[in-house]
């Protein structure tokens, strides 16, 4: 459930955040970071903030940014974000089905 609305003024992104279940996601991120560290991989050490970007470059978040959204997850993907002359792009590196 995306049960927290958010708006990041610095890049004008509307987002749906997670309060319920955030602890489980935080544990998963901690475990992933520990495995990356042990394997010699670098990662972004910023605090984990579970969210989904809903609207980019939003001038006014309006009412849409204040609603909860039920989102059924069917799997996970590792996605690489990068910039080129067209702007921010994403590429799926790997995917796996949802694990119960």
Short mmCIF file of C-alpha atoms in Angstrom, two decimals:
data_model
loop_
_atom_site.label_atom_id
_atom_site.label_comp_id
_atom_site.label_asym_id
_atom_site.label_seq_id
_atom_site.Cartn_x
_atom_site.Cartn_y
_atom_site.Cartn_z
CA UNK A 1 0.00 0.00 0.00
CA UNK A 2 1.37 3.39 -0.98
CA UNK A 3 -0.10 5.07 2.08
CA UNK A 4 2.03 8.21 2.38
CA UNK A 5 1.90 11.09 -0.08
CA UNK A 6 5.02 13.06 -0.71
CA UNK A 7 6.43 15.87 -2.80
CA UNK A 8 10.14 16.51 -3.23
CA UNK A 9 10.48 20.21 -3.97
CA UNK A 10 14.10 20.00 -5.14
CA UNK A 11 13.11 18.01 -8.26
CA UNK A 12 9.31 18.49 -8.14
CA UNK A 13 8.49 14.78 -7.86
CA UNK A 14 5.16 13.54 -6.48
CA UNK A 15 5.57 10.20 -4.80
CA UNK A 16 3.70 7.51 -2.97
CA UNK A 17 5.51 6.36 0.14
CA UNK A 18 5.19 3.33 2.36
CA UNK A 19 4.51 3.41 6.10
CA UNK A 20 2.93 -0.03 6.58
CA UNK A 21 5.55 -2.59 5.72
CA UNK A 22 8.43 -0.11 5.73
CA UNK A 23 10.19 -2.11 8.46
CA UNK A 24 10.23 -5.27 6.31
CA UNK A 25 11.54 -3.31 3.34
CA UNK A 26 14.18 -1.69 5.54
CA UNK A 27 15.35 -5.12 6.72
CA UNK A 28 15.55 -6.31 3.11
CA UNK A 29 17.64 -3.26 2.13
CA UNK A 30 19.93 -3.74 5.14
CA UNK A 31 20.53 -7.39 4.21
CA UNK A 32 21.13 -6.47 0.57
CA UNK A 33 23.63 -3.76 1.52
CA UNK A 34 25.50 -6.16 3.81
CA UNK A 35 25.74 -8.71 0.98
CA UNK A 36 26.95 -6.01 -1.43
CA UNK A 37 29.55 -4.83 1.07
CA UNK A 38 30.86 -8.39 1.61
CA UNK A 39 31.11 -8.87 -2.16
CA UNK A 40 33.01 -5.61 -2.67
CA UNK A 41 30.21 -3.69 -4.40
CA UNK A 42 29.57 -0.02 -3.76
CA UNK A 43 26.05 1.27 -3.10
CA UNK A 44 24.34 4.54 -2.31
CA UNK A 45 24.56 4.84 1.50
CA UNK A 46 21.77 7.41 1.81
CA UNK A 47 18.94 6.42 4.15
CA UNK A 48 16.42 4.16 2.43
CA UNK A 49 13.06 5.83 1.79
CA UNK A 50 10.63 3.36 0.23
CA UNK A 51 8.63 5.18 -2.43
CA UNK A 52 7.37 5.13 -5.99
CA UNK A 53 7.74 8.24 -8.12
CA UNK A 54 4.29 8.97 -9.52
CA UNK A 55 4.79 12.29 -11.33
CA UNK A 56 8.04 13.98 -12.36
CA UNK A 57 8.40 17.74 -12.77
CA UNK A 58 5.05 18.39 -11.08
CA UNK A 59 4.50 22.09 -10.57
CA UNK A 60 1.70 21.51 -8.07
CA UNK A 61 1.22 18.12 -6.39
CA UNK A 62 -2.50 18.79 -5.93
CA UNK A 63 -4.98 16.30 -4.54
CA UNK A 64 -3.63 13.32 -6.51
CA UNK A 65 -0.56 13.26 -4.29
CA UNK A 66 -2.69 12.86 -1.15
CA UNK A 67 -4.47 9.57 -1.93
CA UNK A 68 -3.47 6.07 -0.85
CA UNK A 69 -2.89 3.60 -3.66
CA UNK A 70 -3.22 -0.18 -3.33
CA UNK A 71 -0.56 -1.69 -5.57
CA UNK A 72 -0.25 -5.42 -6.03
CA UNK A 73 3.41 -6.38 -6.45
CA UNK A 74 4.09 -9.29 -8.78
CA UNK A 75 7.90 -9.25 -8.67
CA UNK A 76 11.05 -7.23 -8.19
CA UNK A 77 13.55 -5.73 -10.59
CA UNK A 78 17.04 -4.33 -10.35
CA UNK A 79 16.93 -1.12 -12.39
CA UNK A 80 19.82 1.07 -13.46
CA UNK A 81 19.12 4.79 -13.75
CA UNK A 82 21.31 6.94 -15.94
CA UNK A 83 21.23 10.24 -17.79
CA UNK A 84 21.89 10.92 -21.43
CA UNK A 85 21.06 13.76 -23.83
CA UNK A 86 17.34 12.84 -23.53
CA UNK A 87 17.25 13.04 -19.73
CA UNK A 88 16.86 10.40 -17.04
CA UNK A 89 16.49 6.85 -18.35
CA UNK A 90 15.99 3.49 -16.67
CA UNK A 91 17.13 0.03 -17.77
CA UNK A 92 16.01 -3.23 -16.14
CA UNK A 93 19.14 -5.22 -15.30
CA UNK A 94 17.41 -8.27 -13.85
CA UNK A 95 13.96 -9.33 -12.61
CA UNK A 96 12.53 -12.07 -10.45
CA UNK A 97 9.01 -13.05 -9.41
CA UNK A 98 7.62 -12.12 -6.04
CA UNK A 99 8.82 -14.30 -3.20
CA UNK A 100 6.31 -14.93 -0.41
#
